[in-house]
Phi, psi and omega in degrees: 000129181246143178251144174278176182297317179295319180294321177295323178297316179295317180297319179297318178295320180295320178292321178297320179291324179295324180278328180227084186299128173217158177298138181258145172291156182301325180296319179293322178297315179296322177298318179295319178295320177296319179295318178298320177296319179294321178294318178298318179295318179294321178293320177296319179295322178296322177294318178295320179295319179295317179298319178296316180298317180292323177293319178296319178298318179295320178297316179294322180295321180291335182268009179293153004274354183296334183254030187301313184295317178294321179296314181297321178294315179295321180295320177298318178296318181294319179296323178294333180272004177098018181287134174268118182298142180264167178303328177297322179293317179296320178295318179296320179292326177295324179291331181262018188300344180294332180276135181298325179295319180294321179296316179296318179294323178299315178299316180297316181293323178296319178296315180296317181296318179296318179297320180294317179295316179299319180295318179294319179292321178295324179292328181276339185270006178290124180295152182293336182284341181253099181291152179291145179294142180236145177273153180270141175267109183268349182269061178261164175306124182106350176069214185292339181295330180265020184287350178295174181294123181290147178283134179261141177292145181297142180291138179295133181258136176250136181296138180292133181267122178270141180294139176288158182302330182270352182288139175261150174291166180301129181289151177281156178301327181290338177279324181283317180243087181295156181297146180287139176255138178286139180294144179291142179295140180291139179293138181285133178264129178264133179277130179276136186213000000 
């Protein structure tokens, strides 16, 4: 995403106000709102473009081997844009391994896929007792002066309820739903004859 000179001027003023809050003139507020709208529009357009690229890549992959050159070109563009290759892409590249471009792309995709899997596994293996590091937001009302730890309101305390002498503890499921007993077989009646 690229900003023009006017957009950079507005962005610089918005950042300065975030760090040192002062009342803004209405014109500056309108400039900031226009810039925010433009950024939102650009992000939405980037999302639509990415969805189109991925759909196009899937169409070319389904038309293989006849669309090999177009597929390889689209895959290179997608990888340059940060695309994580899927198992379908790896299988398609293995099928096209005779072409030198496909072989090079297969090696590149395998490295990216392995790195992605390792990153996901590392993210899941973080113990719950060790919270992830977080950055501090210094652009709060009051600027850097309020960067200290904010005071939290005390949690409302409810008086602990002690069980009354006649109260029973919560029943276990086995007490509420006793195990089923099989009916006893009926005694066979012998006919006298």
